[in-house]
Every structure is written in C-alpha cells, then in structure tokens.
Amino acid sequence: MTAPLHEARPSGAGRTLPDTQQGMRRRNLARVLHAVSAEGSLSRAAVASRIGLTRAAVSTLVDELIRWGLLEELGPERPGRVGRPGSALAVSGRGPAGIGAEIGVDHLAVCAVDLRGEVRARAVRRGANRGRAPGPVIEELTALIHQVVAEAERAELWPAGLAVAVPGLVARDGRTVVRAPNLDWHDLDLGPLLPGHGPLTVDNEANFGALAELWLGAGTPGDFLHVSAEIGIGAAVVVDGRLLRGTRGFAGELGHVPVRPDGPACPCGSRGCLEQYAGEEAVLRAAGLEPRDDRVGLLAERAEAGDERVRAALRDAGTALGIALTGAVNLLDPETVVLGGALAELSPWLLPSLDTELKGRTAGPACPVTVSPLGPQGPLLGAAHSVVRAVLDDPAVVAERS
Amino acid sequence: MTAPLHEARPSGAGRTLPDTQQGMRRRNLARVLHAVSAEGSLSRAAVASRIGLTRAAVSTLVDELIRWGLLEELGPERPGRVGRPGSALAVSGRGPAGIGAEIGVDHLAVCAVDLRGEVRARAVRRGANRGRAPGPVIEELTALIHQVVAEAERAELWPAGLAVAVPGLVARDGRTVVRAPNLDWHDLDLGPLLPGHGPLTVDNEANFGALAELWLGAGTPGDFLHVSAEIGIGAAVVVDGRLLRGTRGFAGELGHVPVRPDGPACPCGSRGCLEQYAGEEAVLRAAGLEPRDDRVGLLAERAEAGDERVRAALRDAGTALGIALTGAVNLLDPETVVLGGALAELSPWLLPSLDTELKGRTAGPACPVTVSPLGPQGPLLGAAHSVVRAVLDDPAVVAERS
C-alpha cells in the first residue's frame, strides 16, 4: 500500500525515517515551524517552552529554518517586558507556496497559498467540462496554473507542490483518476499531463474538502464525517485528525450506501443507493426541473422562492441522507457530521428532515450535524493547504530541493 | 478524549513522550523486543540489521531488556556459520504475562498469555449471565482470575495487566460499561469491582476479537472490518493496523445500520436495523426455534442436519448482512471483511447469500469475505494479547513497575 503524500499528519514524513538523530532533528524542525505557524508569531523562548526543548536546541533549529527562508525575524519584541528582549519569529510570507487546483464538472480553479495560509493568487474559469476529453480540459487547467504561478512568483513565492482536486475516485498512487463518472474519465494518470511544480498529488474533491474543514474550520474536531456533493454525493472520514483513505483509496463512498435495498437501479450496479435519492439529478427530477449549468443555484433559488415541489424534493433527499448517515454514524461514531460543498448551500431545506431521521434512529444523544462555512471553496483550499502542510510537516524537504 | 491504553500501535507509548533522547531510547527498546518477538529468536547482529541501528547500540538495549527479564539468551548459535558465533536471543517465557478475561452472556473465561504469545493458564465457567446483577458475576470472574494468576505465578509469570472483554459499549475511559443490553448492565464502572493486577482495560468483545484477528490471524491485512456476533451483531474497524474507536468509543455498531428503513422496530429506537434480520433472536424466531443456552450451536446443528426453515433463516440473515456490509465497504474500503465469533461457526449457511448481495452491489471487484480461524476464542485471546502488546510496545514500563 502506498502512503499518501500529503496528509494531516504532523511530522508525518519524519516517521518514515528510522528513529535516529537525523529523523529526530527533522521532526523537531517541523515542531518549531508548526508552533510558530499556530501562533502567528512567537519568540524563541516561547517556542522552547511550547515544544519542550531547550532554548539552545530551539535556537539552532530556528537558525536553520531562517536560512531556508521558512521563518523570518520580526525584530525585537516591544520593550516593557521583563528580561532580555527576544526577537519575535513569524512564518515567512515569501518562499514556498502551495498550488491548489480543482477540476469541477462546471468549472476549473487554481490558487496559490503561502506558508501563512493566505491565498496570494487565484484564477477561475467557468464552463461545462462534462463529457469533454481530458486533453483540452487539462490544457486549460495548465494555462490557469501558469497564470497563478507567475503571479505568485511576482510576490517572491515559489511553488512547493501542486495538488489537484477531482470529482472522482483516485488510486492510492495519488495521481491516477480511476473513475470520474460525471466527467466520463477512467483510469487516467494525470502525472504526465500536468506541469511540474514540485510534487504532484491528485485526490478526490471530498477528501480535500474534508481536509480544508479540518485545517481551516473554526473548532472542527479531529473526528468527523464530511459530506459534500457536486453532482454525486461524496464523503470523507477524518479520524484523529487523519483522513481515512481505504485500501484502494476509495473510502467515503457514502453515495452508494444502500438506503432502500429494493429501490431504483443505480449505475454502480446496486439498487436504492443514497445517490438515487439525494444526488443532484435525482433531486432535480423529483423537483420537476430541467438541469441547467448551475444546478445547485437553481435548486436553492426555487426553494428560497417557496416552490413546494422543490422543497419536498429536498426534504426527501434530507430523509435519505439521514438514513445513510445513521449507518455511517453507527459504524464510525464521529464527533460531528459536517455538510460541505453544494450540501452547505442547500442545508436550510435538507437539515430538518435529515436531523429528524438521525435523531429518531439514534439511541442516546444524536450526532450533531453542522454546516461548513467553507462550502464550495473547500476542495480548492484543501488542495493548496495540503502542499503547505507538507512543508510544515517536513521543512527539511524544502532545503533538499532549493 | 482519552487515549486508549492498549492498542495495536507499535511503540505507541513512546509517541506521547517528547521527542527526546529518552523517548527515542524507549521506542528503540520496543523495536528490539518486537524484532525478536516477530522471529522467535534472533542474534544481536540480526536485530541490528533489521531495525537499522548499530550493533553497539543494540547490545546496550538488549542488555537492558535481559536485566528486566524480558529477553533471554539461548546460548551460542549452532556452529558451522561464518564469523564469530553470536548468542541467540528469545523473548522470555517467564516474567510478565497478560491476563485476559471475558464476560459472555453464557459464560465467563480467563486466561494468561506470556510474552511469547503462549496461553499458559486458562479457566472457563459456563452458565447464563443474562439479567444477573453485576456483583455476583464479577465475584465469580474474580475467583477465576485468582485461579489463573495463581497458576501463572507457579510458572514464574507475573500479571502485567488485566483486560476484560464485555458484550456491550465501553466508554473511552476503558473501564465503564455504558450499555450491555444482553446483560442489562448500564453505566457500570468495573474499575473498583475487579482485582488489581496491573493496569485494567475493559473493552467491547468485538474490538478484542478484531485485535486478536489482527495480531494472531495468518495473513490478516492491516485494513479490515471484523464482524462478530454473540447475541447482537458487533463489528470492529481496523485501519492501518489500528482499531478505530470513535469519539465516545462506540464505533463498529454494525448491528444498528438500517437495512430496511421501514422494517421492524428495534429496541435502539430505530427501525429495520441489521440486528432485526441477522441478530441471534431474529434468526431463531425466523427459524421457528425456542432459545436454549447454546443458541449458535442449536442453529448450526439444525442447519447441518438439513432443516430447510433454519437454512432459509440463515440465508436471509446473510442477505441482510450483505446489504449492511455494502454500506460499510463503500464507506471504509477495507481490504477484507472477516467473519468472527458465532458468525464464523454459522458461515457455511450465511456466506453464499452474503457474498451474492455484496458482489451484486459493488462496482468492480467486490471486497473479499473471509472466516476467522479464531472464532469464539477471539475476544478472550485479544484481551490477553492486548496486555502483552502493551509490554512489547513500551518495555520500559515494566522496569518502572518491577
């Protein structure tokens, strides 16, 4: 089984090294960088007390991180404090940047995020990609990537890696799209098609959406189930702050959990899957609406306007989601369920019936359901931040490459 | 969230220490002990090459482990090999032992397992515990524990901890039985009731069954879903060789995954749960059988004898299991599903319909289903081995206590 490249695993890279002095030093470099990153700015002494190393050890590590351009000194702290003034450290706003990209069914998007977590460049192109051959889509995406990288470079940033969110299943090699039904792409290795901007990671949009929630969500716990939708229904399971990927990388296929085992046939080969009740096409059909480009917008607009047929369709979708989530909550016992992506936008009409079902089927206190504030931005931000996290988790890699 | 005490996490304890020289030393002691344990016997040189440390470093660690009574020297290796003869090391068959106990609905059992993984003492008492007050049950269990510990002590073993498997949900404190419906126990802290034989861990029988499969199963992968049954249906999820416990410690409740959302009411408050189709009582009812003490034996006996009503009941239970497992496999993407406990015994009559359902509902290759060779022994062995693993994972703890 191939280990995923980028994951919410602090100091993850160090753990694959033998437990030697070198491995320990790499992990401690990551600890220092994470400590400063978490606080915005910190003195050397504060870093030392936070991570339990001596001030001298921390100073050596900090000097290294400054030499690599990952930390910078903000100058002496304001006077009036007791003791010798220390110089405050901050994560650099120049240097490595994470390049995130998203191949959506209705859009392409790219952004650059610096080590401080700020989006420094962004480019979006609307337009239906459904059924288009991969070649022209990747060409357009590559043009957007070049545009964003050029803008980042003008701000003294350099790409530390490229992460691409796709609406489909990705193999554990982190490059091959096994199946993206709404693009009609199959067994496609994106590696040779994309420009080289450091290490490449391709992952499912639901996974990146969940990681964004984990890293950027306010107060998101380390154990949650993230449910999102663009055309299909995707989910991602986060346990102890780590994404559960599954043996083949296919975990989180909530859309094909059987809701009514004798229900309508699903293209996956089963019957009565969640997607047959709560997928966008099923909901549009139940609502009596013709698909257009912005399907979610259409549903939200009509529900907002009080269209009873649309509201009933969304209510039924919420019920089906509640049944499938009851099974998932029984299996995983997450701290919360987070609705992201398109489901966040539609949550006012989905949540009441979803909640009723989940509460009615749960002995004891039901698992709370919350709505992601990131919504449709999640996958793109998650992709870019995954590159940033990889640098924070093993800063020595930057030194090896620069 | 409280970290579980014993888990399939090599060198787990070391990771909670700061990444210092001491923490590294503790992890390396565990590596040496694990390396010898995995091979039965090894020379110092072989240990060094296996774990990537120098021969000198390994010798210091080995001397420490011998001083603590965890390793022993078997004397010089047989001549005829090239080079200076090295003394082969083996894990000690004296010293610390794991005491495992099981509170079953129809029996109590206790065993002692040495560091080599051998069962050195065992005691079992048949008799229905359903509806009995905890007091007398724990008293009987305590008598069995004393008997097994006395026998172990005669073999120069000492109890390094006690682990107790219960048929119910256990809080993440690893002591409190939140709910054991078939015993009718609720919110019961077993800590003050059980004898002190080192650290105590109470856990769900399905969890210990899955850990036994992970540690003792031949060729069991690190990612699997373990499904077992005594009266209810329990499951345990193992990911990357670790048990997924859930926020409250309640993960793995496969028995309450909705199979037919409008099906019969379940005591859990929901409708159409798996247990309403594949739980022991539902199957006995469908088979037209009166419950007796050994229910699983009764079903197996009648099915073996060709009773068509019993076979049909088991076939339908297999179908329901297949539907619930389709959902679980879609969510978790495990490498295999393992049937353990009573389900292992009944597998000849469950598997065909279960497999048909799972294959028919899965796009691409279906997740393989295997039968555990440990069967009903799993939870007791898993409990005892969890104590042994805790010693192998952080041998320094033994030195602190002895």
Coordinates of C-alpha atoms in Angstrom, one line a residue, chain B:
Chain B
M1 CA -10.6 12.5 24.5
T2 CA -8.8 9.8 26.5
A3 CA -6.3 7.8 24.6
P4 CA -6.9 4.1 24.7
L5 CA -4.4 2.2 26.9
H6 CA -3.7 -0.8 24.8
E7 CA -3.8 -0.6 21.1
A8 CA -2.2 -2.1 18.0
R9 CA 0.2 0.8 17.8
P10 CA 3.8 -0.3 17.8
S11 CA 5.8 1.9 20.2
G12 CA 2.6 3.8 20.9
A13 CA 3.6 4.8 24.4
G14 CA 6.8 6.4 23.2
R15 CA 4.9 8.8 21.0
T16 CA 3.3 10.5 23.9
L17 CA 6.7 11.5 25.3
P18 CA 8.5 14.5 23.9
D19 CA 10.8 13.6 21.0
T20 CA 13.9 13.5 23.2
Q21 CA 16.8 11.1 23.8
Q22 CA 14.7 9.3 26.4
G23 CA 11.7 8.9 24.2
M24 CA 13.9 7.6 21.4
R25 CA 15.5 5.1 23.7
R26 CA 12.1 3.8 24.8
R27 CA 11.0 3.4 21.2
N28 CA 14.2 1.6 20.3
L29 CA 13.8 -0.8 23.3
A30 CA 10.4 -1.6 21.9
R31 CA 11.8 -2.1 18.4
V32 CA 14.4 -4.6 19.7
L33 CA 11.7 -6.5 21.6
H34 CA 9.3 -6.5 18.7
A35 CA 12.0 -7.7 16.3
V36 CA 12.9 -10.7 18.5
S37 CA 9.3 -11.4 19.2
A38 CA 8.4 -11.5 15.5
E39 CA 11.1 -14.0 14.7
G40 CA 11.1 -16.3 17.7
S41 CA 14.9 -16.0 18.1
L42 CA 17.5 -13.6 16.7
S43 CA 21.1 -12.8 17.2
R44 CA 22.1 -9.2 18.2
A45 CA 23.6 -8.7 14.8
A46 CA 20.4 -9.8 13.1
V47 CA 18.4 -7.4 15.3
A48 CA 20.8 -4.6 14.4
S49 CA 20.4 -5.1 10.7
R50 CA 16.6 -5.5 11.0
I51 CA 16.0 -2.2 12.8
G52 CA 18.8 -0.1 11.3
L53 CA 20.8 0.6 14.4
T54 CA 24.4 -0.1 15.1
R55 CA 25.4 -3.4 16.7
A56 CA 26.8 -1.5 19.7
A57 CA 23.5 0.4 20.3
V58 CA 21.5 -2.8 20.0
S59 CA 23.8 -4.5 22.6
T60 CA 23.1 -1.8 25.1
L61 CA 19.4 -2.1 24.6
V62 CA 19.5 -5.9 24.7
D63 CA 21.4 -5.9 28.0
E64 CA 18.7 -3.7 29.5
L65 CA 15.9 -6.0 28.3
I66 CA 17.7 -9.0 29.7
R67 CA 18.2 -7.2 33.0
W68 CA 14.4 -6.6 33.1
G69 CA 13.7 -10.2 32.4
L70 CA 12.0 -9.6 29.0
L71 CA 14.7 -11.2 26.8
E72 CA 16.8 -14.3 27.5
E73 CA 19.9 -15.7 25.8
L74 CA 19.6 -19.1 24.3
G75 CA 23.4 -19.7 24.3
P76 CA 25.7 -19.6 21.3
E77 CA 24.2 -20.3 17.9
R78 CA 25.0 -23.7 16.4
P79 CA 28.5 -23.8 14.8
G80 CA 29.1 -24.0 11.1
R81 CA 28.0 -20.4 10.5
V82 CA 30.5 -17.9 9.2
G83 CA 32.1 -15.5 11.7
R84 CA 32.2 -15.2 15.5
P85 CA 29.3 -17.2 17.0
G86 CA 26.5 -14.8 18.4
S87 CA 24.3 -15.7 21.2
A88 CA 20.7 -16.1 20.0
L89 CA 18.1 -14.1 21.9
A90 CA 14.5 -15.0 22.6
V91 CA 11.6 -13.3 24.3
S92 CA 11.3 -14.6 27.9
G93 CA 8.7 -17.3 28.7
R94 CA 8.8 -16.1 32.3
G95 CA 8.2 -12.6 33.6
P96 CA 5.2 -10.5 32.6
A97 CA 2.0 -12.1 31.4
G98 CA -1.2 -10.7 30.0
I99 CA -4.3 -11.7 31.9
G100 CA -7.4 -11.7 29.6
A101 CA -11.0 -12.1 30.8
E102 CA -14.3 -12.4 29.1
I103 CA -17.8 -11.8 30.4
G104 CA -20.0 -13.6 28.0
V105 CA -23.8 -13.8 28.1
D106 CA -23.5 -17.6 28.6
H107 CA -20.0 -18.0 30.1
L108 CA -17.0 -16.5 31.9
A109 CA -13.5 -17.1 30.8
V110 CA -10.0 -16.1 31.9
C111 CA -6.5 -16.8 30.5
A112 CA -2.9 -15.9 31.0
V113 CA -0.6 -15.4 27.9
D114 CA 3.1 -15.0 28.2
L115 CA 5.3 -12.6 26.2
R116 CA 5.9 -15.3 23.6
G117 CA 2.1 -15.4 23.0
E118 CA 1.5 -18.8 24.5
V119 CA -1.6 -19.4 26.7
R120 CA -0.1 -20.6 30.0
A121 CA -3.3 -20.9 32.1
R122 CA -7.0 -20.9 31.4
A123 CA -10.3 -21.2 33.3
V124 CA -13.8 -21.3 32.0
R125 CA -17.2 -21.3 33.7
R126 CA -20.4 -22.0 31.7
G127 CA -23.7 -20.6 32.9
A128 CA -26.2 -17.9 31.9
N129 CA -25.3 -14.4 33.0
R130 CA -28.3 -12.7 31.3
G131 CA -30.1 -10.4 33.7
R132 CA -27.8 -11.3 36.7
A133 CA -26.7 -8.4 38.8
P134 CA -23.1 -7.3 38.2
G135 CA -22.0 -8.1 41.8
P136 CA -22.2 -11.9 41.8
V137 CA -21.0 -12.1 38.1
I138 CA -17.8 -10.1 38.9
E139 CA -17.3 -12.2 42.1
E140 CA -17.2 -15.3 40.0
L141 CA -15.0 -13.8 37.4
T142 CA -12.6 -12.6 40.2
A143 CA -12.4 -16.1 41.5
L144 CA -11.4 -17.4 38.0
I145 CA -8.9 -14.5 37.7
H146 CA -7.3 -15.5 41.1
Q147 CA -7.1 -19.1 39.9
V148 CA -5.4 -18.2 36.6
V149 CA -3.0 -15.8 38.2
A150 CA -2.0 -18.4 40.8
E151 CA -1.3 -20.9 38.1
A152 CA 0.7 -18.4 36.1
E153 CA 2.7 -17.5 39.2
R154 CA 3.6 -21.1 39.7
A155 CA 5.2 -20.9 36.2
E156 CA 7.2 -17.8 37.3
L157 CA 4.9 -15.4 35.5
W158 CA 3.5 -12.2 37.0
P159 CA 0.4 -10.3 35.8
A160 CA 1.4 -7.2 33.7
G161 CA -2.2 -6.1 33.4
L162 CA -5.8 -7.3 33.2
A163 CA -8.0 -6.8 30.1
V164 CA -11.7 -7.6 30.2
A165 CA -14.0 -8.2 27.1
V166 CA -17.6 -7.4 27.6
P167 CA -20.7 -7.7 25.3
G168 CA -21.5 -4.0 25.2
L169 CA -20.4 -0.5 24.7
V170 CA -17.5 0.7 26.8
A171 CA -16.6 4.4 27.3
R172 CA -13.3 5.7 26.2
D173 CA -12.0 5.6 29.8
G174 CA -11.5 1.9 29.2
R175 CA -13.3 0.9 32.4
T176 CA -17.0 1.9 32.2
V177 CA -19.6 -0.4 30.6
V178 CA -22.0 2.2 29.2
R179 CA -24.6 -0.3 27.9
A180 CA -24.6 -4.1 27.8
P181 CA -28.2 -4.8 26.7
N182 CA -27.9 -8.6 26.9
L183 CA -26.6 -8.4 30.5
D184 CA -28.9 -5.5 31.3
W185 CA -25.9 -3.6 32.7
H186 CA -25.7 0.2 32.4
D187 CA -23.2 2.9 33.3
L188 CA -21.1 0.5 35.4
D189 CA -17.5 1.3 36.3
L190 CA -15.8 -2.1 36.5
G191 CA -12.6 -0.4 37.9
P192 CA -13.4 -0.7 41.6
L193 CA -15.0 -4.2 41.3
L194 CA -12.1 -6.0 39.7
P195 CA -8.9 -7.2 41.4
G196 CA -5.7 -5.1 40.9
H197 CA -3.3 -7.0 38.6
G198 CA -1.6 -4.1 36.9
P199 CA -3.4 -1.7 34.5
L200 CA -7.0 -2.5 33.8
T201 CA -8.6 -2.2 30.3
V202 CA -12.3 -3.0 29.7
D203 CA -13.3 -3.1 26.0
N204 CA -16.0 -4.4 23.8
E205 CA -15.7 -8.1 22.8
A206 CA -15.9 -7.2 19.1
N207 CA -12.9 -4.9 19.5
F208 CA -10.8 -7.5 21.2
G209 CA -11.9 -10.1 18.6
A210 CA -10.7 -7.8 15.8
L211 CA -7.4 -7.2 17.6
A212 CA -6.9 -10.9 18.0
E213 CA -7.5 -11.3 14.3
L214 CA -5.0 -8.6 13.5
W215 CA -2.3 -10.0 15.8
L216 CA -2.8 -13.7 15.5
G217 CA -4.6 -14.2 12.2
A218 CA -2.5 -15.7 9.4
G219 CA -2.1 -13.1 6.7
T220 CA -4.7 -10.7 8.0
P221 CA -4.1 -7.3 6.4
G222 CA -3.9 -4.1 8.3
D223 CA -7.2 -2.8 6.9
F224 CA -10.3 -4.9 7.6
L225 CA -13.7 -4.9 9.0
H226 CA -14.3 -7.6 11.6
V227 CA -17.9 -8.7 12.1
S228 CA -18.9 -10.9 15.0
A229 CA -21.9 -11.9 17.0
E230 CA -22.8 -13.4 20.3
I231 CA -26.4 -12.2 20.8
G232 CA -26.2 -8.9 19.0
I233 CA -24.1 -8.1 15.9
G234 CA -20.8 -6.3 16.6
A235 CA -18.2 -5.1 14.3
A236 CA -14.8 -3.5 14.6
V237 CA -13.0 -1.4 12.1
V238 CA -9.2 -1.8 11.8
V239 CA -7.3 0.8 9.7
D240 CA -3.6 0.8 9.2
G241 CA -3.3 -1.8 11.9
R242 CA -5.2 0.3 14.4
L243 CA -8.6 -0.1 15.9
L244 CA -11.0 2.8 15.0
R245 CA -12.7 3.5 18.3
G246 CA -14.9 6.5 17.6
T247 CA -15.4 9.7 19.6
R248 CA -17.2 8.0 22.5
G249 CA -15.7 4.6 21.9
F250 CA -18.8 3.3 20.2
A251 CA -17.6 2.8 16.7
G252 CA -18.5 -0.5 14.9
E253 CA -22.2 -0.6 15.7
L254 CA -23.0 -2.5 12.5
G255 CA -26.0 -4.1 14.2
H256 CA -27.8 -0.8 14.1
V257 CA -27.1 0.1 10.5
P258 CA -30.6 0.5 8.8
V259 CA -31.1 -2.4 6.3
R260 CA -34.7 -1.7 5.5
P261 CA -35.6 1.8 6.9
D262 CA -39.3 0.9 7.3
G263 CA -38.6 -2.5 8.8
P264 CA -39.5 -3.8 12.3
A265 CA -38.9 -1.5 15.3
C266 CA -35.6 -2.1 17.1
P267 CA -35.1 -1.6 20.9
C268 CA -32.4 1.0 19.9
G269 CA -35.2 3.3 18.8
S270 CA -34.7 2.9 15.0
R271 CA -36.4 0.6 12.6
G272 CA -35.1 -2.2 10.3
C273 CA -31.7 -2.4 11.9
L274 CA -29.4 -5.3 10.8
E275 CA -30.0 -6.9 14.2
Q276 CA -33.7 -7.2 13.4
Y277 CA -32.7 -9.5 10.5
A278 CA -29.4 -11.1 11.5
G279 CA -29.3 -11.0 15.3
E280 CA -29.5 -14.3 17.1
E281 CA -33.0 -13.8 18.3
A282 CA -34.3 -12.7 15.0
V283 CA -32.8 -15.7 13.3
L284 CA -34.1 -18.1 16.0
R285 CA -37.6 -16.6 15.5
A286 CA -37.4 -16.9 11.7
A287 CA -36.2 -20.5 12.1
G288 CA -39.1 -21.3 14.5
L289 CA -36.8 -22.4 17.3
E290 CA -37.1 -21.9 21.0
P291 CA -34.0 -20.3 22.5
R292 CA -31.8 -22.6 24.7
D293 CA -28.4 -21.9 26.3
D294 CA -26.2 -22.6 23.3
R295 CA -28.2 -20.8 20.6
V296 CA -25.5 -20.8 18.0
G297 CA -24.8 -24.5 18.5
L298 CA -28.5 -25.1 18.0
L299 CA -28.7 -23.2 14.7
A300 CA -25.5 -24.9 13.4
E301 CA -26.7 -28.3 14.4
R302 CA -30.1 -27.9 12.7
A303 CA -28.7 -26.3 9.6
E304 CA -26.1 -29.1 9.4
A305 CA -29.0 -31.7 9.7
G306 CA -30.6 -30.0 6.6
D307 CA -33.5 -28.2 8.4
E308 CA -34.8 -26.1 5.5
R309 CA -36.5 -23.5 7.7
V310 CA -33.3 -22.9 9.6
R311 CA -31.3 -22.7 6.4
A312 CA -33.7 -20.2 5.0
A313 CA -33.5 -18.1 8.1
L314 CA -29.7 -18.1 7.9
R315 CA -29.8 -17.3 4.2
D316 CA -32.0 -14.3 4.9
A317 CA -29.6 -13.2 7.7
G318 CA -26.8 -13.4 5.1
T319 CA -28.7 -11.2 2.7
A320 CA -29.2 -8.6 5.4
L321 CA -25.6 -8.8 6.4
G322 CA -24.6 -8.3 2.8
I323 CA -26.7 -5.1 2.5
A324 CA -25.3 -3.6 5.7
L325 CA -21.8 -4.6 4.7
T326 CA -22.2 -3.0 1.2
G327 CA -22.7 0.3 3.0
A328 CA -19.7 -0.3 5.3
V329 CA -17.4 -1.3 2.5
N330 CA -18.4 1.8 0.5
L331 CA -17.6 4.0 3.5
L332 CA -14.4 2.3 4.6
D333 CA -12.9 0.5 1.6
P334 CA -11.3 -2.3 3.7
E335 CA -9.1 -4.9 2.3
T336 CA -11.3 -7.8 3.6
V337 CA -14.3 -8.4 5.7
V338 CA -13.6 -11.1 8.4
L339 CA -16.5 -13.0 10.0
G340 CA -15.6 -13.9 13.6
G341 CA -17.3 -15.2 16.7
A342 CA -20.6 -17.0 16.3
L343 CA -20.7 -15.8 12.7
A344 CA -17.6 -17.9 11.9
E345 CA -19.4 -21.0 13.1
L346 CA -22.5 -20.2 11.0
S347 CA -20.6 -19.1 7.9
P348 CA -21.4 -22.1 5.7
W349 CA -25.0 -21.1 5.6
L350 CA -24.6 -17.3 5.8
L351 CA -21.8 -16.8 3.3
P352 CA -23.5 -17.7 -0.1
S353 CA -26.3 -15.1 0.2
L354 CA -24.0 -12.5 1.9
D355 CA -21.5 -12.8 -1.0
T356 CA -24.2 -12.6 -3.6
E357 CA -25.5 -9.4 -2.1
L358 CA -22.1 -7.8 -1.7
K359 CA -20.9 -8.7 -5.2
G360 CA -24.2 -7.7 -6.8
R361 CA -24.0 -4.3 -5.2
T362 CA -20.3 -3.5 -5.8
A363 CA -19.0 -1.9 -8.9
G364 CA -15.6 -3.5 -9.8
P365 CA -14.0 -6.3 -7.7
A366 CA -16.0 -7.0 -4.5
C367 CA -14.4 -6.9 -1.1
P368 CA -13.4 -10.5 -0.2
V369 CA -15.1 -12.0 2.9
T370 CA -13.1 -14.5 5.0
V371 CA -13.8 -16.5 8.1
S372 CA -11.7 -16.1 11.2
P373 CA -10.0 -19.3 12.4
L374 CA -10.1 -17.9 15.9
G375 CA -13.9 -17.9 16.0
P376 CA -15.3 -17.6 19.5
Q377 CA -11.8 -17.6 21.1
G378 CA -11.0 -14.2 19.6
P379 CA -12.2 -11.8 22.3
L380 CA -10.5 -13.7 25.2
L381 CA -7.2 -14.0 23.3
G382 CA -7.4 -10.4 22.1
A383 CA -7.8 -9.2 25.6
A384 CA -4.8 -11.2 27.0
H385 CA -2.7 -10.2 24.0
S386 CA -3.5 -6.6 24.4
V387 CA -1.7 -6.6 27.7
V388 CA 1.3 -8.5 26.1
R389 CA 1.4 -5.9 23.2
A390 CA 1.4 -3.1 25.7
V391 CA 4.6 -4.5 27.2
L392 CA 6.2 -5.1 23.8
D393 CA 5.2 -1.6 22.8
D394 CA 6.8 0.1 25.8
P395 CA 9.0 -2.3 27.7
A396 CA 10.4 0.4 30.0
V397 CA 7.0 0.5 31.8
V398 CA 7.8 -3.0 33.2
A399 CA 11.1 -1.7 34.6
E400 CA 9.3 1.2 36.3
R401 CA 6.8 -1.2 37.9
S402 CA 9.1 -4.2 38.8

